[in-house]
Amino acid sequence: MKVTIRADASGTVGTGHAMRMLALGEGLVARGHRAELLTLHLPPSLERRFEAARVEVIKASAAIGGEDDERFTRRRIVDRASDWLVLDGYQFPAGYLRSVRSSAHALIVDDMGTAPADSDLVLDQNLSARHRDAEDRYRPRHLLGPRYALLRPMYSGFRGRPRSDHGGPPRILVTMGGADPMDATSLVLRGLAELGRDRVTVRVIVGVSHPAKEAVSHLVSAHGYELMSDVPDLAADIAWSDLVIGAAGTSALEFACVGRPLVALVLADNQMAVARCVQGLGLGVVAGVVPDVLPSDVARAVDGLLSDPARMRDMGRRGPSTVDGLGATRVVRAMETVGLTLRAATDADATVLWRWANDAESRAASVGSEPIALERHVAWLAD
C-alpha cells in the first residue's frame, strides 16, 4: 500500500498528532508498505525521526484543513496513486474529506467523536473511547480504545518492565508533552519542591517546542533535578522512573504500557475524559486542571501515592494489561483488509487456485510435495 498522512506539530497543536503518525508510519514500513507525511509545521528533530523511519516528509503548501490544503492533498494522492489518506488533527472540516476520499481510502484519527460518516476507518485510541456508544457513524468500521493505541515499537519492548530496586529515593519523571504551552512543567516543579530536596529524585523532560525552557532550567538547577530536552526514546525514561507526572493526553497510554503510575494534569478540555479514565481504571490519580491546579495539589497527589506502595504496585500492573503496545500493527492490518471481500470459489477460479496450490512454498508445507496436475485440481474443485 501507498499511504499519505496529513498531520502537523507545533507549539500550538503540540506534537502528539505527529508522534502517533510516526508510530503508524513505522508500523506501515515494517509490513512492507510505503508511507509519506504531508506537513506544514514540523520541528527539525521530528522530521529527522520520520526520515529515520523511512517515512518521506513532504512540505505542505497551506495551513491544515483549508481549501488550499485540500487541493494540495488531493493532487498529491492522485499524482502518487496513494491507496490511503490518513488525517490526524482537529482542523479538518467534513467537506475536506469528501473532496479527497474519492481518490483513496480514508482513515480518520478522531479524538472528539466527530468523524464524518463516509470515512473507511475511524480510529479513537483513547482510554475513554471504549465507553463511547457505538453510534451509527461508526458502524462502517471503527477502531476504538487502547487496543489500537499508536505507540512506537520500543514501548512493547518495555511493557510491564519491573521497577528497578535502585535503593534510593523514589524516581519521578516529569514530562508534559512536546509543547506545554502553559508551562505546566514549572508548576509541577514548584509542587515537588514542597516535598523536600531529599524526598525524591526528579528527571524533567521538555519538548522541542517548550515555551519556557529558561524558567524550567532555573527551577531544575535550584532544586538539584535533572533536565533533558527533545528525548527521542521516552520509553526508557519512563522505565527508569517509579512514578510519572504528565498530561492526561496521548502520553497517558505510553505510561500505562510501561507500567508506571501517573499523576495526571489536565491541560486541555479534550483531556478531561482521559483523566477520568486514568483515575477510574486505576492507572493513576488526577492532580487537577491547569491553570487552576496549585503546586500544593501536585505535592499532595504525589505524596499520597508515595505513601502507599501497594497502590502504586497495583497501578503498575493495571497499565500493561490495558495497553500492550501493539496497536500500530493492528491498525495497519485493519487498513490492509479494507476493500477485501469473501466469496465462494467457482470454476472460473480454477487456474489461479491451481497456481497457488503449486507454489513451491505451498508444496513444501503439504503432505505430498509433488506438483498437482491441472486436470486433477479441476476435478477436485468441481467435486
CSV table of C-alpha atoms in Angstrom, one decimal:
chain,number,residue,atom,x,y,z
A,1,MET,CA,0.0,0.0,0.0
A,2,LYS,CA,1.0,3.6,-0.6
A,3,VAL,CA,-0.2,5.7,2.4
A,4,THR,CA,-0.3,9.5,2.6
A,5,ILE,CA,-0.5,11.0,6.1
A,6,ARG,CA,-1.5,14.6,6.9
A,7,ALA,CA,-0.6,16.0,10.3
A,8,ASP,CA,1.3,18.9,11.9
A,9,ALA,CA,3.3,19.5,15.0
A,10,SER,CA,3.9,22.9,16.6
A,11,GLY,CA,3.8,24.9,19.9
A,12,THR,CA,0.1,25.5,19.3
A,13,VAL,CA,-1.1,22.0,18.4
A,14,GLY,CA,1.6,20.1,20.2
A,15,THR,CA,3.5,17.1,19.0
A,16,GLY,CA,1.0,14.3,19.9
A,17,HIS,CA,-0.5,14.1,16.4
A,18,ALA,CA,2.8,13.8,14.7
A,19,MET,CA,4.2,11.3,17.2
A,20,ARG,CA,1.3,8.8,16.8
A,21,MET,CA,1.6,9.3,13.0
A,22,LEU,CA,5.3,8.4,13.3
A,23,ALA,CA,4.2,5.2,15.1
A,24,LEU,CA,1.8,4.4,12.3
A,25,GLY,CA,4.4,5.1,9.7
A,26,GLU,CA,6.8,2.7,11.4
A,27,GLY,CA,4.1,0.1,11.5
A,28,LEU,CA,3.4,0.5,7.8
A,29,VAL,CA,7.0,0.3,6.8
A,30,ALA,CA,7.5,-2.8,9.0
A,31,ARG,CA,4.8,-4.6,7.0
A,32,GLY,CA,6.3,-3.6,3.6
A,33,HIS,CA,4.2,-0.6,2.8
A,34,ARG,CA,5.2,2.9,1.7
A,35,ALA,CA,4.3,6.0,3.8
A,36,GLU,CA,4.8,9.7,3.5
A,37,LEU,CA,3.9,12.7,5.7
A,38,LEU,CA,2.4,15.9,4.4
A,39,THR,CA,3.1,18.6,6.9
A,40,LEU,CA,3.4,22.4,7.1
A,41,HIS,CA,4.7,22.6,10.6
A,42,LEU,CA,7.2,20.0,11.9
A,43,PRO,CA,10.2,20.7,14.2
A,44,PRO,CA,13.5,19.6,12.5
A,45,SER,CA,14.1,17.0,15.2
A,46,LEU,CA,10.8,15.3,14.5
A,47,GLU,CA,11.5,15.5,10.7
A,48,ARG,CA,14.7,13.6,11.3
A,49,ARG,CA,12.8,10.9,13.2
A,50,PHE,CA,10.3,10.4,10.3
A,51,GLU,CA,13.2,10.2,7.8
A,52,ALA,CA,15.0,7.7,10.0
A,53,ALA,CA,11.8,5.6,10.0
A,54,ARG,CA,11.8,5.7,6.2
A,55,VAL,CA,8.7,7.9,6.1
A,56,GLU,CA,9.2,10.6,3.5
A,57,VAL,CA,8.4,14.1,4.6
A,58,ILE,CA,6.6,16.4,2.1
A,59,LYS,CA,6.2,20.1,2.9
A,60,ALA,CA,2.5,21.1,2.5
A,61,SER,CA,1.7,24.4,0.9
A,62,ALA,CA,-1.0,25.7,3.2
A,63,ALA,CA,-2.4,25.6,6.7
A,64,ILE,CA,-4.0,22.4,7.7
A,65,GLY,CA,-7.7,21.9,6.8
A,66,GLY,CA,-8.2,24.9,4.5
A,67,GLU,CA,-9.2,24.9,0.8
A,68,ASP,CA,-5.7,25.3,-0.4
A,69,ASP,CA,-4.5,22.4,1.7
A,70,GLU,CA,-7.4,20.3,0.5
A,71,ARG,CA,-6.4,20.9,-3.2
A,72,PHE,CA,-2.8,20.2,-2.4
A,73,THR,CA,-3.5,17.0,-0.6
A,74,ARG,CA,-6.0,15.8,-3.3
A,75,ARG,CA,-3.4,16.5,-6.0
A,76,ARG,CA,-0.7,14.7,-4.0
A,77,ILE,CA,-2.7,11.5,-3.5
A,78,VAL,CA,-3.8,11.4,-7.2
A,79,ASP,CA,-0.3,12.0,-8.5
A,80,ARG,CA,1.2,9.4,-6.2
A,81,ALA,CA,-1.7,7.0,-6.6
A,82,SER,CA,-2.0,6.6,-2.9
A,83,ASP,CA,-4.2,3.8,-1.6
A,84,TRP,CA,-4.9,5.6,1.7
A,85,LEU,CA,-5.1,9.1,3.2
A,86,VAL,CA,-4.7,9.3,7.0
A,87,LEU,CA,-5.9,12.6,8.7
A,88,ASP,CA,-4.8,13.4,12.2
A,89,GLY,CA,-5.8,16.8,13.5
A,90,TYR,CA,-8.8,18.9,14.7
A,91,GLN,CA,-8.9,21.3,11.7
A,92,PHE,CA,-10.4,19.1,9.0
A,93,PRO,CA,-14.0,20.0,8.0
A,94,ALA,CA,-16.4,17.4,6.6
A,95,GLY,CA,-16.0,18.9,3.1
A,96,TYR,CA,-12.3,18.3,3.2
A,97,LEU,CA,-12.7,14.5,3.5
A,98,ARG,CA,-15.5,14.4,0.9
A,99,SER,CA,-13.2,16.1,-1.6
A,100,VAL,CA,-10.2,13.9,-1.1
A,101,ARG,CA,-11.5,10.5,-0.4
A,102,SER,CA,-12.8,9.8,-3.9
A,103,SER,CA,-9.2,9.2,-4.8
A,104,ALA,CA,-8.2,7.0,-1.8
A,105,HIS,CA,-9.5,5.1,1.3
A,106,ALA,CA,-9.6,7.4,4.3
A,107,LEU,CA,-8.5,6.7,7.9
A,108,ILE,CA,-9.6,9.5,10.4
A,109,VAL,CA,-7.9,9.7,13.8
A,110,ASP,CA,-10.8,11.0,15.9
A,111,ASP,CA,-10.4,12.1,19.5
A,112,MET,CA,-13.6,14.1,19.6
A,113,GLY,CA,-16.3,11.8,18.2
A,114,THR,CA,-16.9,14.0,15.2
A,115,ALA,CA,-15.5,11.9,12.3
A,116,PRO,CA,-17.6,12.1,9.1
A,117,ALA,CA,-19.8,9.1,8.3
A,118,ASP,CA,-18.2,8.4,4.9
A,119,SER,CA,-14.7,7.6,6.2
A,120,ASP,CA,-13.5,4.0,5.7
A,121,LEU,CA,-11.8,3.7,9.2
A,122,VAL,CA,-12.3,5.7,12.3
A,123,LEU,CA,-9.6,5.4,15.0
A,124,ASP,CA,-10.1,6.7,18.5
A,125,GLN,CA,-7.3,5.1,20.6
A,126,ASN,CA,-8.1,7.0,23.8
A,127,LEU,CA,-8.8,5.3,27.1
A,128,SER,CA,-12.3,6.9,27.0
A,129,ALA,CA,-13.1,5.5,23.6
A,130,ARG,CA,-14.4,2.2,24.8
A,131,HIS,CA,-17.0,4.0,26.9
A,132,ARG,CA,-18.5,5.7,23.8
A,133,ASP,CA,-21.8,4.4,22.4
A,134,ALA,CA,-21.4,2.7,19.1
A,135,GLU,CA,-23.3,5.4,17.1
A,136,ASP,CA,-24.4,5.0,13.5
A,137,ARG,CA,-21.5,7.0,12.1
A,138,TYR,CA,-19.0,4.4,13.5
A,139,ARG,CA,-20.7,1.3,12.1
A,140,PRO,CA,-18.8,1.1,8.7
A,141,ARG,CA,-15.5,0.3,10.6
A,142,HIS,CA,-14.3,1.7,13.9
A,143,LEU,CA,-11.2,1.0,15.9
A,144,LEU,CA,-11.8,2.1,19.5
A,145,GLY,CA,-9.8,2.1,22.6
A,146,PRO,CA,-6.2,1.5,23.7
A,147,ARG,CA,-6.0,-1.9,21.9
A,148,TYR,CA,-5.4,0.3,18.8
A,149,ALA,CA,-3.1,2.8,20.5
A,150,LEU,CA,-0.4,4.1,18.1
A,151,LEU,CA,2.8,3.6,20.1
A,152,ARG,CA,6.2,3.3,18.7
A,153,PRO,CA,7.8,-0.2,18.7
A,154,MET,CA,10.0,0.3,21.7
A,155,TYR,CA,7.0,0.6,24.0
A,156,SER,CA,6.0,-3.1,23.6
A,157,GLY,CA,9.6,-3.9,24.5
A,158,PHE,CA,9.4,-2.0,27.8
A,159,ARG,CA,5.8,-3.2,28.5
A,160,GLY,CA,5.4,-4.0,32.2
A,161,ARG,CA,9.1,-3.5,32.9
A,162,PRO,CA,9.6,-4.0,36.7
A,163,ARG,CA,10.8,-1.0,38.6
A,164,SER,CA,14.4,-1.3,39.4
A,165,ASP,CA,15.5,-1.8,43.1
A,166,HIS,CA,17.8,1.2,43.0
A,167,GLY,CA,17.8,1.7,46.8
A,168,GLY,CA,17.5,5.5,46.6
A,169,PRO,CA,14.6,8.0,46.9
A,170,PRO,CA,11.7,7.4,44.6
A,171,ARG,CA,12.4,8.4,41.0
A,172,ILE,CA,9.9,10.8,39.4
A,173,LEU,CA,9.7,11.6,35.7
A,174,VAL,CA,8.1,14.9,34.8
A,175,THR,CA,7.1,15.3,31.1
A,176,MET,CA,4.2,17.4,29.9
A,177,GLY,CA,4.4,16.7,26.2
A,178,GLY,CA,6.3,18.2,23.3
A,179,ALA,CA,4.8,21.7,23.6
A,180,ASP,CA,3.4,22.5,27.1
A,181,PRO,CA,2.1,26.0,26.0
A,182,MET,CA,1.0,26.9,29.6
A,183,ASP,CA,4.3,25.7,31.1
A,184,ALA,CA,2.7,23.2,33.5
A,185,THR,CA,6.2,21.8,33.9
A,186,SER,CA,7.2,24.8,36.1
A,187,LEU,CA,4.1,24.4,38.2
A,188,VAL,CA,4.9,20.7,38.8
A,189,LEU,CA,8.4,21.5,39.8
A,190,ARG,CA,7.3,24.0,42.4
A,191,GLY,CA,5.0,21.4,43.8
A,192,LEU,CA,7.7,18.8,44.0
A,193,ALA,CA,9.9,21.3,45.8
A,194,GLU,CA,7.4,21.3,48.6
A,195,LEU,CA,8.3,17.6,49.3
A,196,GLY,CA,11.9,18.5,50.0
A,197,ARG,CA,15.1,18.0,48.1
A,198,ASP,CA,16.0,14.6,49.6
A,199,ARG,CA,12.5,13.1,49.3
A,200,VAL,CA,12.6,12.3,45.6
A,201,THR,CA,14.9,12.1,42.6
A,202,VAL,CA,13.5,14.0,39.7
A,203,ARG,CA,14.1,13.9,35.9
A,204,VAL,CA,12.5,16.6,33.8
A,205,ILE,CA,12.0,16.2,30.1
A,206,VAL,CA,10.8,19.2,27.9
A,207,GLY,CA,9.9,19.1,24.3
A,208,VAL,CA,11.5,21.0,21.4
A,209,SER,CA,8.6,23.4,21.4
A,210,HIS,CA,8.5,24.2,25.1
A,211,PRO,CA,7.9,28.0,25.6
A,212,ALA,CA,9.7,28.5,28.9
A,213,LYS,CA,12.8,26.4,28.9
A,214,GLU,CA,14.8,29.1,30.7
A,215,ALA,CA,12.3,29.2,33.6
A,216,VAL,CA,12.3,25.4,33.8
A,217,SER,CA,16.1,25.3,33.7
A,218,HIS,CA,16.3,27.7,36.6
A,219,LEU,CA,13.9,25.6,38.8
A,220,VAL,CA,15.8,22.4,37.9
A,221,SER,CA,19.1,23.9,38.9
A,222,ALA,CA,17.7,25.4,42.1
A,223,HIS,CA,16.4,22.1,43.4
A,224,GLY,CA,19.0,19.7,42.1
A,225,TYR,CA,16.9,18.0,39.5
A,226,GLU,CA,18.0,16.6,36.1
A,227,LEU,CA,16.8,18.3,32.9
A,228,MET,CA,16.7,16.7,29.4
A,229,SER,CA,15.3,18.1,26.1
A,230,ASP,CA,13.8,16.6,23.0
A,231,VAL,CA,14.4,12.9,24.0
A,232,PRO,CA,13.9,10.5,21.1
A,233,ASP,CA,13.1,7.5,23.2
A,234,LEU,CA,10.8,8.3,26.1
A,235,ALA,CA,10.1,4.7,26.8
A,236,ALA,CA,13.5,4.2,28.5
A,237,ASP,CA,13.0,7.2,30.7
A,238,ILE,CA,9.5,6.1,31.7
A,239,ALA,CA,11.0,2.7,32.7
A,240,TRP,CA,13.7,4.5,34.7
A,241,SER,CA,11.0,6.1,36.9
A,242,ASP,CA,8.9,4.9,39.8
A,243,LEU,CA,6.2,7.5,39.1
A,244,VAL,CA,5.3,9.8,36.2
A,245,ILE,CA,3.8,13.3,36.3
A,246,GLY,CA,2.3,14.1,32.9
A,247,ALA,CA,-0.6,15.4,30.9
A,248,ALA,CA,-3.8,13.4,30.5
A,249,GLY,CA,-3.3,13.1,26.8
A,250,THR,CA,-2.0,10.5,24.4
A,251,SER,CA,1.2,10.1,26.5
A,252,ALA,CA,-1.0,8.5,29.2
A,253,LEU,CA,-1.1,5.4,27.0
A,254,GLU,CA,2.7,5.3,27.0
A,255,PHE,CA,2.9,5.5,30.8
A,256,ALA,CA,0.3,2.7,31.1
A,257,CYS,CA,2.1,0.4,28.7
A,258,VAL,CA,5.4,0.6,30.5
A,259,GLY,CA,3.5,0.2,33.8
A,260,ARG,CA,4.2,3.4,35.7
A,261,PRO,CA,1.6,5.1,38.0
A,262,LEU,CA,0.6,8.6,36.7
A,263,VAL,CA,-0.1,11.8,38.4
A,264,ALA,CA,-2.1,13.5,35.7
A,265,LEU,CA,-2.7,17.1,34.9
A,266,VAL,CA,-5.5,18.2,32.5
A,267,LEU,CA,-4.0,20.7,30.0
A,268,ALA,CA,-7.0,21.0,27.6
A,269,ASP,CA,-10.7,20.3,27.6
A,270,ASN,CA,-10.3,17.2,25.4
A,271,GLN,CA,-8.2,15.6,28.1
A,272,MET,CA,-11.0,15.6,30.7
A,273,ALA,CA,-12.4,12.2,29.6
A,274,VAL,CA,-8.9,10.6,29.6
A,275,ALA,CA,-8.2,12.0,33.1
A,276,ARG,CA,-11.5,10.4,34.4
A,277,CYS,CA,-10.4,7.1,32.8
A,278,VAL,CA,-6.9,7.3,34.3
A,279,GLN,CA,-8.4,7.5,37.7
A,280,GLY,CA,-11.4,5.2,37.1
A,281,LEU,CA,-9.3,2.4,35.6
A,282,GLY,CA,-6.8,2.6,38.5
A,283,LEU,CA,-3.9,3.8,36.3
A,284,GLY,CA,-3.1,6.9,38.4
A,285,VAL,CA,-4.6,10.0,40.1
A,286,VAL,CA,-5.6,13.4,38.8
A,287,ALA,CA,-3.9,16.4,40.5
A,288,GLY,CA,-6.1,19.0,38.8
A,289,VAL,CA,-6.8,21.2,35.8
A,290,VAL,CA,-4.3,23.7,34.5
A,291,PRO,CA,-4.3,26.7,35.2
A,292,ASP,CA,-6.5,26.2,38.3
A,293,VAL,CA,-4.3,23.5,39.9
A,294,LEU,CA,-1.9,24.6,42.5
A,295,PRO,CA,1.7,23.4,43.3
A,296,SER,CA,0.3,22.1,46.6
A,297,ASP,CA,-2.2,20.0,44.7
A,298,VAL,CA,0.6,18.3,42.9
A,299,ALA,CA,2.6,17.8,46.1
A,300,ARG,CA,-0.4,16.3,47.8
A,301,ALA,CA,-1.1,13.9,44.9
A,302,VAL,CA,2.5,12.7,44.7
A,303,ASP,CA,2.8,12.3,48.5
A,304,GLY,CA,-0.4,10.3,48.6
A,305,LEU,CA,0.9,7.7,46.1
A,306,LEU,CA,4.5,7.6,47.5
A,307,SER,CA,2.9,6.8,50.9
A,308,ASP,CA,1.0,3.9,49.5
A,309,PRO,CA,3.4,1.5,47.8
A,310,ALA,CA,0.8,-1.3,47.4
A,311,ARG,CA,-1.5,1.1,45.5
A,312,MET,CA,1.4,2.1,43.2
A,313,ARG,CA,2.2,-1.6,42.5
A,314,ASP,CA,-1.4,-2.2,41.6
A,315,MET,CA,-1.4,0.8,39.2
A,316,GLY,CA,1.8,-0.5,37.7
A,317,ARG,CA,0.1,-3.9,37.0
A,318,ARG,CA,-3.1,-2.4,35.6
A,319,GLY,CA,-1.4,-0.3,32.9
A,320,PRO,CA,0.3,-3.0,30.8
A,321,SER,CA,-2.9,-5.1,30.9
A,322,THR,CA,-4.7,-2.1,29.4
A,323,VAL,CA,-2.2,-1.0,26.8
A,324,ASP,CA,0.0,-3.7,25.2
A,325,GLY,CA,1.9,-1.5,22.7
A,326,LEU,CA,0.8,-3.5,19.6
A,327,GLY,CA,-1.9,-1.1,18.4
A,328,ALA,CA,0.0,0.2,15.3
A,329,THR,CA,0.3,-3.3,13.9
A,330,ARG,CA,-3.5,-3.8,14.5
A,331,VAL,CA,-4.3,-0.6,12.7
A,332,VAL,CA,-2.2,-1.4,9.7
A,333,ARG,CA,-3.8,-4.9,9.5
A,334,ALA,CA,-7.2,-3.2,9.5
A,335,MET,CA,-6.1,-1.0,6.7
A,336,GLU,CA,-4.9,-4.0,4.7
A,337,THR,CA,-8.3,-5.7,4.9
A,338,VAL,CA,-10.4,-2.7,3.8
A,339,GLY,CA,-11.8,-3.5,0.3
A,340,LEU,CA,-11.3,-7.2,0.7
A,341,THR,CA,-14.4,-9.4,0.3
A,342,LEU,CA,-15.1,-13.1,0.8
A,343,ARG,CA,-17.0,-15.2,-1.8
A,344,ALA,CA,-17.3,-18.9,-2.7
A,345,ALA,CA,-14.8,-20.2,-5.3
A,346,THR,CA,-16.1,-21.0,-8.7
A,347,ASP,CA,-14.9,-22.9,-11.8
A,348,ALA,CA,-13.5,-19.6,-13.1
A,349,ASP,CA,-11.0,-19.6,-10.2
A,350,ALA,CA,-9.6,-23.0,-11.1
A,351,THR,CA,-6.4,-21.8,-12.8
A,352,VAL,CA,-5.3,-19.2,-10.2
A,353,LEU,CA,-6.1,-21.6,-7.3
A,354,TRP,CA,-4.1,-24.3,-9.1
A,355,ARG,CA,-1.1,-21.9,-9.4
A,356,TRP,CA,-1.3,-21.1,-5.7
A,357,ALA,CA,-1.5,-24.8,-4.8
A,358,ASN,CA,1.6,-25.5,-6.8
A,359,ASP,CA,3.7,-22.7,-5.4
A,360,ALA,CA,7.0,-24.0,-4.1
A,361,GLU,CA,6.4,-23.0,-0.5
A,362,SER,CA,2.9,-24.4,-0.6
A,363,ARG,CA,4.1,-27.8,-1.9
A,364,ALA,CA,6.9,-27.9,0.7
A,365,ALA,CA,4.4,-27.4,3.5
A,366,SER,CA,2.0,-30.1,2.2
A,367,VAL,CA,1.8,-33.8,3.0
A,368,GLY,CA,2.7,-34.6,-0.6
A,369,SER,CA,5.3,-32.3,-2.2
A,370,GLU,CA,4.8,-33.5,-5.8
A,371,PRO,CA,3.1,-31.0,-8.2
A,372,ILE,CA,-0.6,-31.2,-8.7
A,373,ALA,CA,-1.9,-31.8,-12.3
A,374,LEU,CA,-4.3,-29.2,-13.6
A,375,GLU,CA,-6.9,-31.9,-14.5
A,376,ARG,CA,-6.8,-33.4,-11.0
A,377,HIS,CA,-7.2,-29.9,-9.5
A,378,VAL,CA,-10.2,-29.0,-11.7
A,379,ALA,CA,-11.9,-32.3,-10.8
A,380,TRP,CA,-11.2,-31.6,-7.1
A,381,LEU,CA,-12.7,-28.1,-7.3
A,382,ALA,CA,-15.8,-29.4,-9.1
A,383,ASP,CA,-16.4,-32.1,-6.5
